[in-house]
Amino acid sequence: MLHCMSTTSEREPVVPGRSAEEVNEEIRALWFRTGGMLNGEQRRQYQRLVMEWAAAAPEPRERPDGARRHPTNAA
């Protein structure tokens, strides 16, 4: 189940220095621990992690099928 992410300016600080792969692993672990059902605090953690992942990830490359990378299926 996907949840909409807030567009408010209340953002937690991004932890510098981790690779996109490291952050992706933490995102996967969060989803696994919660069974895909995030409460308010977990959703905020997920949002922070996605922002951190986006900052650490190289520019998205299009795949042959036109799809783009996403943190949970980045390769």
PDB file with one MODEL, atoms N, CA, C and O in Angstrom:
MODEL        1
ATOM      1  N   MET A   1       0.840  -1.160   0.000  1.00  0.00           N
ATOM      2  CA  MET A   1       0.000   0.000   0.000  1.00  0.00           C
ATOM      3  C   MET A   1       0.891   1.230   0.000  1.00  0.00           C
ATOM      4  O   MET A   1       1.842   1.310   0.777  1.00  0.00           O
ATOM      5  N   LEU A   2       0.591   2.178  -0.858  1.00  0.00           N
ATOM      6  CA  LEU A   2       1.349   3.414  -0.922  1.00  0.00           C
ATOM      7  C   LEU A   2       0.575   4.515  -0.243  1.00  0.00           C
ATOM      8  O   LEU A   2      -0.654   4.566  -0.307  1.00  0.00           O
ATOM      9  N   HIS A   3       1.306   5.394   0.405  1.00  0.00           N
ATOM     10  CA  HIS A   3       0.694   6.536   1.059  1.00  0.00           C
ATOM     11  C   HIS A   3       1.179   7.798   0.378  1.00  0.00           C
ATOM     12  O   HIS A   3       2.319   7.863  -0.082  1.00  0.00           O
ATOM     13  N   CYS A   4       0.321   8.798   0.312  1.00  0.00           N
ATOM     14  CA  CYS A   4       0.722  10.071  -0.271  1.00  0.00           C
ATOM     15  C   CYS A   4       1.710  10.753   0.660  1.00  0.00           C
ATOM     16  O   CYS A   4       1.570  10.703   1.882  1.00  0.00           O
ATOM     17  N   MET A   5       2.689  11.377   0.077  1.00  0.00           N
ATOM     18  CA  MET A   5       3.673  12.097   0.878  1.00  0.00           C
ATOM     19  C   MET A   5       3.237  13.549   0.977  1.00  0.00           C
ATOM     20  O   MET A   5       2.747  14.132   0.010  1.00  0.00           O
ATOM     21  N   SER A   6       3.419  14.115   2.137  1.00  0.00           N
ATOM     22  CA  SER A   6       3.066  15.502   2.377  1.00  0.00           C
ATOM     23  C   SER A   6       3.988  16.418   1.598  1.00  0.00           C
ATOM     24  O   SER A   6       5.145  16.086   1.340  1.00  0.00           O
ATOM     25  N   THR A   7       3.462  17.573   1.226  1.00  0.00           N
ATOM     26  CA  THR A   7       4.283  18.567   0.543  1.00  0.00           C
ATOM     27  C   THR A   7       4.581  19.748   1.449  1.00  0.00           C
ATOM     28  O   THR A   7       4.999  20.803   0.972  1.00  0.00           O
ATOM     29  N   THR A   8       4.374  19.588   2.744  1.00  0.00           N
ATOM     30  CA  THR A   8       4.647  20.677   3.671  1.00  0.00           C
ATOM     31  C   THR A   8       6.144  20.866   3.823  1.00  0.00           C
ATOM     32  O   THR A   8       6.935  20.010   3.427  1.00  0.00           O
ATOM     33  N   SER A   9       6.524  22.000   4.404  1.00  0.00           N
ATOM     34  CA  SER A   9       7.946  22.292   4.563  1.00  0.00           C
ATOM     35  C   SER A   9       8.520  21.712   5.850  1.00  0.00           C
ATOM     36  O   SER A   9       9.687  21.955   6.156  1.00  0.00           O
ATOM     37  N   GLU A  10       7.740  20.958   6.606  1.00  0.00           N
ATOM     38  CA  GLU A  10       8.222  20.334   7.837  1.00  0.00           C
ATOM     39  C   GLU A  10       9.007  19.084   7.481  1.00  0.00           C
ATOM     40  O   GLU A  10       8.457  17.984   7.440  1.00  0.00           O
ATOM     41  N   ARG A  11      10.286  19.259   7.227  1.00  0.00           N
ATOM     42  CA  ARG A  11      11.117  18.134   6.825  1.00  0.00           C
ATOM     43  C   ARG A  11      12.203  17.919   7.861  1.00  0.00           C
ATOM     44  O   ARG A  11      12.767  18.869   8.403  1.00  0.00           O
ATOM     45  N   GLU A  12      12.484  16.648   8.125  1.00  0.00           N
ATOM     46  CA  GLU A  12      13.566  16.315   9.031  1.00  0.00           C
ATOM     47  C   GLU A  12      14.877  16.445   8.278  1.00  0.00           C
ATOM     48  O   GLU A  12      14.911  16.296   7.057  1.00  0.00           O
ATOM     49  N   PRO A  13      15.954  16.721   8.993  1.00  0.00           N
ATOM     50  CA  PRO A  13      17.240  16.869   8.311  1.00  0.00           C
ATOM     51  C   PRO A  13      17.689  15.571   7.659  1.00  0.00           C
ATOM     52  O   PRO A  13      17.427  14.481   8.166  1.00  0.00           O
ATOM     53  N   VAL A  14      18.361  15.703   6.539  1.00  0.00           N
ATOM     54  CA  VAL A  14      18.893  14.563   5.807  1.00  0.00           C
ATOM     55  C   VAL A  14      20.278  14.247   6.354  1.00  0.00           C
ATOM     56  O   VAL A  14      21.093  15.146   6.562  1.00  0.00           O
ATOM     57  N   VAL A  15      20.540  12.966   6.585  1.00  0.00           N
ATOM     58  CA  VAL A  15      21.841  12.531   7.085  1.00  0.00           C
ATOM     59  C   VAL A  15      22.806  12.467   5.902  1.00  0.00           C
ATOM     60  O   VAL A  15      22.597  11.671   4.986  1.00  0.00           O
ATOM     61  N   PRO A  16      23.865  13.292   5.902  1.00  0.00           N
ATOM     62  CA  PRO A  16      24.795  13.281   4.777  1.00  0.00           C
ATOM     63  C   PRO A  16      25.759  12.096   4.839  1.00  0.00           C
ATOM     64  O   PRO A  16      26.015  11.537   5.905  1.00  0.00           O
ATOM     65  N   GLY A  17      26.274  11.736   3.693  1.00  0.00           N
ATOM     66  CA  GLY A  17      27.359  10.773   3.657  1.00  0.00           C
ATOM     67  C   GLY A  17      26.991   9.325   3.401  1.00  0.00           C
ATOM     68  O   GLY A  17      27.890   8.515   3.178  1.00  0.00           O
ATOM     69  N   ARG A  18      25.721   8.955   3.421  1.00  0.00           N
ATOM     70  CA  ARG A  18      25.363   7.565   3.144  1.00  0.00           C
ATOM     71  C   ARG A  18      25.069   7.408   1.663  1.00  0.00           C
ATOM     72  O   ARG A  18      24.595   8.333   1.003  1.00  0.00           O
ATOM     73  N   SER A  19      25.359   6.224   1.158  1.00  0.00           N
ATOM     74  CA  SER A  19      25.082   5.960  -0.257  1.00  0.00           C
ATOM     75  C   SER A  19      23.590   5.686  -0.448  1.00  0.00           C
ATOM     76  O   SER A  19      22.871   5.368   0.499  1.00  0.00           O
ATOM     77  N   ALA A  20      23.150   5.818  -1.691  1.00  0.00           N
ATOM     78  CA  ALA A  20      21.761   5.513  -2.029  1.00  0.00           C
ATOM     79  C   ALA A  20      21.431   4.072  -1.683  1.00  0.00           C
ATOM     80  O   ALA A  20      20.317   3.775  -1.252  1.00  0.00           O
ATOM     81  N   GLU A  21      22.392   3.174  -1.868  1.00  0.00           N
ATOM     82  CA  GLU A  21      22.172   1.767  -1.568  1.00  0.00           C
ATOM     83  C   GLU A  21      21.932   1.542  -0.075  1.00  0.00           C
ATOM     84  O   GLU A  21      21.063   0.758   0.307  1.00  0.00           O
ATOM     85  N   GLU A  22      22.708   2.236   0.771  1.00  0.00           N
ATOM     86  CA  GLU A  22      22.531   2.113   2.220  1.00  0.00           C
ATOM     87  C   GLU A  22      21.159   2.614   2.651  1.00  0.00           C
ATOM     88  O   GLU A  22      20.482   1.988   3.466  1.00  0.00           O
ATOM     89  N   VAL A  23      20.764   3.741   2.096  1.00  0.00           N
ATOM     90  CA  VAL A  23      19.457   4.315   2.448  1.00  0.00           C
ATOM     91  C   VAL A  23      18.345   3.410   1.931  1.00  0.00           C
ATOM     92  O   VAL A  23      17.345   3.203   2.617  1.00  0.00           O
ATOM     93  N   ASN A  24      18.513   2.873   0.735  1.00  0.00           N
ATOM     94  CA  ASN A  24      17.522   1.965   0.163  1.00  0.00           C
ATOM     95  C   ASN A  24      17.320   0.748   1.058  1.00  0.00           C
ATOM     96  O   ASN A  24      16.190   0.298   1.251  1.00  0.00           O
ATOM     97  N   GLU A  25      18.402   0.220   1.600  1.00  0.00           N
ATOM     98  CA  GLU A  25      18.295  -0.927   2.508  1.00  0.00           C
ATOM     99  C   GLU A  25      17.491  -0.556   3.751  1.00  0.00           C
ATOM    100  O   GLU A  25      16.701  -1.364   4.240  1.00  0.00           O
ATOM    101  N   GLU A  26      17.683   0.654   4.264  1.00  0.00           N
ATOM    102  CA  GLU A  26      16.910   1.083   5.432  1.00  0.00           C
ATOM    103  C   GLU A  26      15.434   1.248   5.085  1.00  0.00           C
ATOM    104  O   GLU A  26      14.564   0.926   5.894  1.00  0.00           O
ATOM    105  N   ILE A  27      15.150   1.750   3.882  1.00  0.00           N
ATOM    106  CA  ILE A  27      13.754   1.864   3.425  1.00  0.00           C
ATOM    107  C   ILE A  27      13.116   0.479   3.349  1.00  0.00           C
ATOM    108  O   ILE A  27      12.001   0.275   3.830  1.00  0.00           O
ATOM    109  N   ARG A  28      13.816  -0.453   2.752  1.00  0.00           N
ATOM    110  CA  ARG A  28      13.294  -1.828   2.647  1.00  0.00           C
ATOM    111  C   ARG A  28      13.045  -2.433   4.030  1.00  0.00           C
ATOM    112  O   ARG A  28      12.024  -3.081   4.256  1.00  0.00           O
ATOM    113  N   ALA A  29      13.989  -2.215   4.954  1.00  0.00           N
ATOM    114  CA  ALA A  29      13.842  -2.747   6.313  1.00  0.00           C
ATOM    115  C   ALA A  29      12.626  -2.142   7.007  1.00  0.00           C
ATOM    116  O   ALA A  29      11.897  -2.844   7.709  1.00  0.00           O
ATOM    117  N   LEU A  30      12.405  -0.850   6.816  1.00  0.00           N
ATOM    118  CA  LEU A  30      11.244  -0.191   7.418  1.00  0.00           C
ATOM    119  C   LEU A  30       9.954  -0.816   6.896  1.00  0.00           C
ATOM    120  O   LEU A  30       9.067  -1.149   7.682  1.00  0.00           O
ATOM    121  N   TRP A  31       9.842  -0.978   5.590  1.00  0.00           N
ATOM    122  CA  TRP A  31       8.642  -1.584   5.012  1.00  0.00           C
ATOM    123  C   TRP A  31       8.466  -3.020   5.494  1.00  0.00           C
ATOM    124  O   TRP A  31       7.345  -3.450   5.766  1.00  0.00           O
ATOM    125  N   PHE A  32       9.560  -3.761   5.601  1.00  0.00           N
ATOM    126  CA  PHE A  32       9.489  -5.145   6.060  1.00  0.00           C
ATOM    127  C   PHE A  32       9.004  -5.212   7.503  1.00  0.00           C
ATOM    128  O   PHE A  32       8.110  -5.994   7.826  1.00  0.00           O
ATOM    129  N   ARG A  33       9.602  -4.378   8.383  1.00  0.00           N
ATOM    130  CA  ARG A  33       9.224  -4.366   9.809  1.00  0.00           C
ATOM    131  C   ARG A  33       7.759  -4.018  10.012  1.00  0.00           C
ATOM    132  O   ARG A  33       7.109  -4.558  10.907  1.00  0.00           O
ATOM    133  N   THR A  34       7.240  -3.125   9.193  1.00  0.00           N
ATOM    134  CA  THR A  34       5.881  -2.635   9.393  1.00  0.00           C
ATOM    135  C   THR A  34       4.846  -3.392   8.579  1.00  0.00           C
ATOM    136  O   THR A  34       3.648  -3.141   8.714  1.00  0.00           O
ATOM    137  N   GLY A  35       5.285  -4.303   7.747  1.00  0.00           N
ATOM    138  CA  GLY A  35       4.346  -5.020   6.891  1.00  0.00           C
ATOM    139  C   GLY A  35       3.673  -4.099   5.885  1.00  0.00           C
ATOM    140  O   GLY A  35       2.591  -4.406   5.386  1.00  0.00           O
ATOM    141  N   GLY A  36       4.312  -2.969   5.585  1.00  0.00           N
ATOM    142  CA  GLY A  36       3.764  -2.031   4.607  1.00  0.00           C
ATOM    143  C   GLY A  36       2.719  -1.092   5.157  1.00  0.00           C
ATOM    144  O   GLY A  36       2.134  -0.314   4.404  1.00  0.00           O
ATOM    145  N   MET A  37       2.469  -1.142   6.447  1.00  0.00           N
ATOM    146  CA  MET A  37       1.480  -0.269   7.085  1.00  0.00           C
ATOM    147  C   MET A  37       2.222   0.711   7.990  1.00  0.00           C
ATOM    148  O   MET A  37       2.677   0.340   9.072  1.00  0.00           O
ATOM    149  N   LEU A  38       2.345   1.966   7.545  1.00  0.00           N
ATOM    150  CA  LEU A  38       3.110   2.958   8.297  1.00  0.00           C
ATOM    151  C   LEU A  38       2.199   3.829   9.150  1.00  0.00           C
ATOM    152  O   LEU A  38       1.178   4.333   8.680  1.00  0.00           O
ATOM    153  N   ASN A  39       2.592   4.001  10.432  1.00  0.00           N
ATOM    154  CA  ASN A  39       1.875   4.957  11.274  1.00  0.00           C
ATOM    155  C   ASN A  39       2.472   6.341  11.011  1.00  0.00           C
ATOM    156  O   ASN A  39       3.353   6.476  10.162  1.00  0.00           O
ATOM    157  N   GLY A  40       2.018   7.348  11.710  1.00  0.00           N
ATOM    158  CA  GLY A  40       2.466   8.716  11.466  1.00  0.00           C
ATOM    159  C   GLY A  40       3.968   8.893  11.593  1.00  0.00           C
ATOM    160  O   GLY A  40       4.593   9.491  10.717  1.00  0.00           O
ATOM    161  N   GLU A  41       4.555   8.387  12.662  1.00  0.00           N
ATOM    162  CA  GLU A  41       5.995   8.527  12.878  1.00  0.00           C
ATOM    163  C   GLU A  41       6.778   7.743  11.824  1.00  0.00           C
ATOM    164  O   GLU A  41       7.790   8.229  11.319  1.00  0.00           O
ATOM    165  N   GLN A  42       6.327   6.555  11.494  1.00  0.00           N
ATOM    166  CA  GLN A  42       6.994   5.743  10.473  1.00  0.00           C
ATOM    167  C   GLN A  42       6.901   6.399   9.107  1.00  0.00           C
ATOM    168  O   GLN A  42       7.846   6.333   8.320  1.00  0.00           O
ATOM    169  N   ARG A  43       5.766   7.033   8.817  1.00  0.00           N
ATOM    170  CA  ARG A  43       5.603   7.737   7.547  1.00  0.00           C
ATOM    171  C   ARG A  43       6.589   8.901   7.452  1.00  0.00           C
ATOM    172  O   ARG A  43       7.172   9.141   6.395  1.00  0.00           O
ATOM    173  N   ARG A  44       6.772   9.621   8.559  1.00  0.00           N
ATOM    174  CA  ARG A  44       7.745  10.719   8.571  1.00  0.00           C
ATOM    175  C   ARG A  44       9.159  10.172   8.359  1.00  0.00           C
ATOM    176  O   ARG A  44       9.957  10.768   7.636  1.00  0.00           O
ATOM    177  N   GLN A  45       9.464   9.041   8.989  1.00  0.00           N
ATOM    178  CA  GLN A  45      10.770   8.416   8.798  1.00  0.00           C
ATOM    179  C   GLN A  45      10.949   8.013   7.337  1.00  0.00           C
ATOM    180  O   GLN A  45      12.012   8.237   6.757  1.00  0.00           O
ATOM    181  N   TYR A  46       9.923   7.423   6.742  1.00  0.00           N
ATOM    182  CA  TYR A  46       9.972   7.027   5.334  1.00  0.00           C
ATOM    183  C   TYR A  46      10.215   8.244   4.444  1.00  0.00           C
ATOM    184  O   TYR A  46      11.047   8.193   3.538  1.00  0.00           O
ATOM    185  N   GLN A  47       9.499   9.330   4.694  1.00  0.00           N
ATOM    186  CA  GLN A  47       9.662  10.540   3.900  1.00  0.00           C
ATOM    187  C   GLN A  47      11.098  11.071   4.009  1.00  0.00           C
ATOM    188  O   GLN A  47      11.694  11.477   3.011  1.00  0.00           O
ATOM    189  N   ARG A  48      11.640  11.062   5.221  1.00  0.00           N
ATOM    190  CA  ARG A  48      13.019  11.517   5.423  1.00  0.00           C
ATOM    191  C   ARG A  48      13.982  10.618   4.651  1.00  0.00           C
ATOM    192  O   ARG A  48      14.910  11.105   4.005  1.00  0.00           O
ATOM    193  N   LEU A  49      13.760   9.317   4.718  1.00  0.00           N
ATOM    194  CA  LEU A  49      14.628   8.375   4.015  1.00  0.00           C
ATOM    195  C   LEU A  49      14.555   8.546   2.502  1.00  0.00           C
ATOM    196  O   LEU A  49      15.579   8.471   1.823  1.00  0.00           O
ATOM    197  N   VAL A  50      13.365   8.774   1.968  1.00  0.00           N
ATOM    198  CA  VAL A  50      13.221   8.964   0.527  1.00  0.00           C
ATOM    199  C   VAL A  50      13.951  10.237   0.089  1.00  0.00           C
ATOM    200  O   VAL A  50      14.595  10.257  -0.960  1.00  0.00           O
ATOM    201  N   MET A  51      13.849  11.292   0.894  1.00  0.00           N
ATOM    202  CA  MET A  51      14.577  12.532   0.577  1.00  0.00           C
ATOM    203  C   MET A  51      16.086  12.277   0.611  1.00  0.00           C
ATOM    204  O   MET A  51      16.820  12.750  -0.256  1.00  0.00           O
ATOM    205  N   GLU A  52      16.538  11.533   1.607  1.00  0.00           N
ATOM    206  CA  GLU A  52      17.959  11.212   1.711  1.00  0.00           C
ATOM    207  C   GLU A  52      18.388  10.358   0.522  1.00  0.00           C
ATOM    208  O   GLU A  52      19.453  10.580  -0.054  1.00  0.00           O
ATOM    209  N   TRP A  53      17.557   9.379   0.154  1.00  0.00           N
ATOM    210  CA  TRP A  53      17.875   8.523  -0.979  1.00  0.00           C
ATOM    211  C   TRP A  53      17.986   9.351  -2.261  1.00  0.00           C
ATOM    212  O   TRP A  53      18.915   9.171  -3.048  1.00  0.00           O
ATOM    213  N   ALA A  54      17.028  10.258  -2.458  1.00  0.00           N
ATOM    214  CA  ALA A  54      17.029  11.084  -3.667  1.00  0.00           C
ATOM    215  C   ALA A  54      18.270  11.966  -3.735  1.00  0.00           C
ATOM    216  O   ALA A  54      18.824  12.176  -4.814  1.00  0.00           O
ATOM    217  N   ALA A  55      18.706  12.482  -2.595  1.00  0.00           N
ATOM    218  CA  ALA A  55      19.902  13.325  -2.561  1.00  0.00           C
ATOM    219  C   ALA A  55      21.154  12.509  -2.848  1.00  0.00           C
ATOM    220  O   ALA A  55      22.110  13.025  -3.428  1.00  0.00           O
ATOM    221  N   ALA A  56      21.160  11.241  -2.448  1.00  0.00           N
ATOM    222  CA  ALA A  56      22.339  10.396  -2.619  1.00  0.00           C
ATOM    223  C   ALA A  56      22.367   9.690  -3.966  1.00  0.00           C
ATOM    224  O   ALA A  56      23.435   9.310  -4.444  1.00  0.00           O
ATOM    225  N   ALA A  57      21.216   9.514  -4.577  1.00  0.00           N
ATOM    226  CA  ALA A  57      21.124   8.746  -5.823  1.00  0.00           C
ATOM    227  C   ALA A  57      21.635   9.555  -7.003  1.00  0.00           C
ATOM    228  O   ALA A  57      21.411  10.763  -7.070  1.00  0.00           O
ATOM    229  N   PRO A  58      22.318   8.903  -7.933  1.00  0.00           N
ATOM    230  CA  PRO A  58      22.707   9.591  -9.165  1.00  0.00           C
ATOM    231  C   PRO A  58      21.457   9.913  -9.980  1.00  0.00           C
ATOM    232  O   PRO A  58      20.374   9.406  -9.687  1.00  0.00           O
ATOM    233  N   GLU A  59      21.603  10.736 -10.982  1.00  0.00           N
ATOM    234  CA  GLU A  59      20.468  11.077 -11.840  1.00  0.00           C
ATOM    235  C   GLU A  59      19.796   9.806 -12.340  1.00  0.00           C
ATOM    236  O   GLU A  59      20.479   8.868 -12.751  1.00  0.00           O
ATOM    237  N   PRO A  60      18.459   9.762 -12.309  1.00  0.00           N
ATOM    238  CA  PRO A  60      17.759   8.557 -12.782  1.00  0.00           C
ATOM    239  C   PRO A  60      18.030   8.316 -14.265  1.00  0.00           C
ATOM    240  O   PRO A  60      18.067   9.242 -15.075  1.00  0.00           O
ATOM    241  N   ARG A  61      18.213   7.065 -14.580  1.00  0.00           N
ATOM    242  CA  ARG A  61      18.404   6.676 -15.971  1.00  0.00           C
ATOM    243  C   ARG A  61      17.156   5.951 -16.430  1.00  0.00           C
ATOM    244  O   ARG A  61      16.584   5.149 -15.691  1.00  0.00           O
ATOM    245  N   GLU A  62      16.740   6.234 -17.639  1.00  0.00           N
ATOM    246  CA  GLU A  62      15.580   5.515 -18.167  1.00  0.00           C
ATOM    247  C   GLU A  62      15.998   4.119 -18.562  1.00  0.00           C
ATOM    248  O   GLU A  62      17.072   3.905 -19.124  1.00  0.00           O
ATOM    249  N   ARG A  63      15.132   3.174 -18.259  1.00  0.00           N
ATOM    250  CA  ARG A  63      15.348   1.794 -18.679  1.00  0.00           C
ATOM    251  C   ARG A  63      14.792   1.645 -20.087  1.00  0.00           C
ATOM    252  O   ARG A  63      14.073   2.523 -20.564  1.00  0.00           O
ATOM    253  N   PRO A  64      15.114   0.553 -20.753  1.00  0.00           N
ATOM    254  CA  PRO A  64      14.606   0.353 -22.116  1.00  0.00           C
ATOM    255  C   PRO A  64      13.080   0.414 -22.193  1.00  0.00           C
ATOM    256  O   PRO A  64      12.535   0.804 -23.226  1.00  0.00           O
ATOM    257  N   ASP A  65      12.381   0.035 -21.113  1.00  0.00           N
ATOM    258  CA  ASP A  65      10.915   0.071 -21.148  1.00  0.00           C
ATOM    259  C   ASP A  65      10.369   1.452 -20.786  1.00  0.00           C
ATOM    260  O   ASP A  65       9.154   1.632 -20.703  1.00  0.00           O
ATOM    261  N   GLY A  66      11.263   2.439 -20.569  1.00  0.00           N
ATOM    262  CA  GLY A  66      10.837   3.802 -20.275  1.00  0.00           C
ATOM    263  C   GLY A  66      10.597   4.084 -18.807  1.00  0.00           C
ATOM    264  O   GLY A  66      10.364   5.232 -18.430  1.00  0.00           O
ATOM    265  N   ALA A  67      10.651   3.042 -17.960  1.00  0.00           N
ATOM    266  CA  ALA A  67      10.419   3.223 -16.523  1.00  0.00           C
ATOM    267  C   ALA A  67      11.641   3.849 -15.878  1.00  0.00           C
ATOM    268  O   ALA A  67      12.748   3.747 -16.406  1.00  0.00           O
ATOM    269  N   ARG A  68      11.445   4.499 -14.736  1.00  0.00           N
ATOM    270  CA  ARG A  68      12.545   5.101 -13.999  1.00  0.00           C
ATOM    271  C   ARG A  68      12.754   4.362 -12.699  1.00  0.00           C
ATOM    272  O   ARG A  68      11.880   3.636 -12.227  1.00  0.00           O
ATOM    273  N   ARG A  69      13.949   4.561 -12.118  1.00  0.00           N
ATOM    274  CA  ARG A  69      14.282   3.948 -10.834  1.00  0.00           C
ATOM    275  C   ARG A  69      13.383   4.491  -9.724  1.00  0.00           C
ATOM    276  O   ARG A  69      12.917   5.628  -9.788  1.00  0.00           O
ATOM    277  N   HIS A  70      13.154   3.680  -8.731  1.00  0.00           N
ATOM    278  CA  HIS A  70      12.440   4.060  -7.510  1.00  0.00           C
ATOM    279  C   HIS A  70      13.233   3.471  -6.356  1.00  0.00           C
ATOM    280  O   HIS A  70      13.870   2.431  -6.521  1.00  0.00           O
ATOM    281  N   PRO A  71      13.209   4.125  -5.163  1.00  0.00           N
ATOM    282  CA  PRO A  71      14.055   3.643  -4.072  1.00  0.00           C
ATOM    283  C   PRO A  71      13.884   2.166  -3.740  1.00  0.00           C
ATOM    284  O   PRO A  71      14.853   1.515  -3.349  1.00  0.00           O
ATOM    285  N   THR A  72      12.693   1.625  -3.882  1.00  0.00           N
ATOM    286  CA  THR A  72      12.505   0.236  -3.477  1.00  0.00           C
ATOM    287  C   THR A  72      12.888  -0.756  -4.560  1.00  0.00           C
ATOM    288  O   THR A  72      12.951  -1.956  -4.294  1.00  0.00           O
ATOM    289  N   ASN A  73      13.151  -0.279  -5.798  1.00  0.00           N
ATOM    290  CA  ASN A  73      13.580  -1.221  -6.832  1.00  0.00           C
ATOM    291  C   ASN A  73      14.803  -0.708  -7.570  1.00  0.00           C
ATOM    292  O   ASN A  73      15.047  -1.093  -8.713  1.00  0.00           O
ATOM    293  N   ALA A  74      15.565   0.148  -6.933  1.00  0.00           N
ATOM    294  CA  ALA A  74      16.775   0.681  -7.568  1.00  0.00           C
ATOM    295  C   ALA A  74      17.789  -0.432  -7.798  1.00  0.00           C
ATOM    296  O   ALA A  74      17.965  -1.321  -6.965  1.00  0.00           O
ATOM    297  N   ALA A  75      18.429  -0.362  -8.915  1.00  0.00           N
ATOM    298  CA  ALA A  75      19.451  -1.382  -9.222  1.00  0.00           C
ATOM    299  C   ALA A  75      20.605  -0.735  -9.944  1.00  0.00           C
ATOM    300  O   ALA A  75      21.572  -1.412 -10.294  1.00  0.00           O
TER     301      ALA A  75
ENDMDL
END
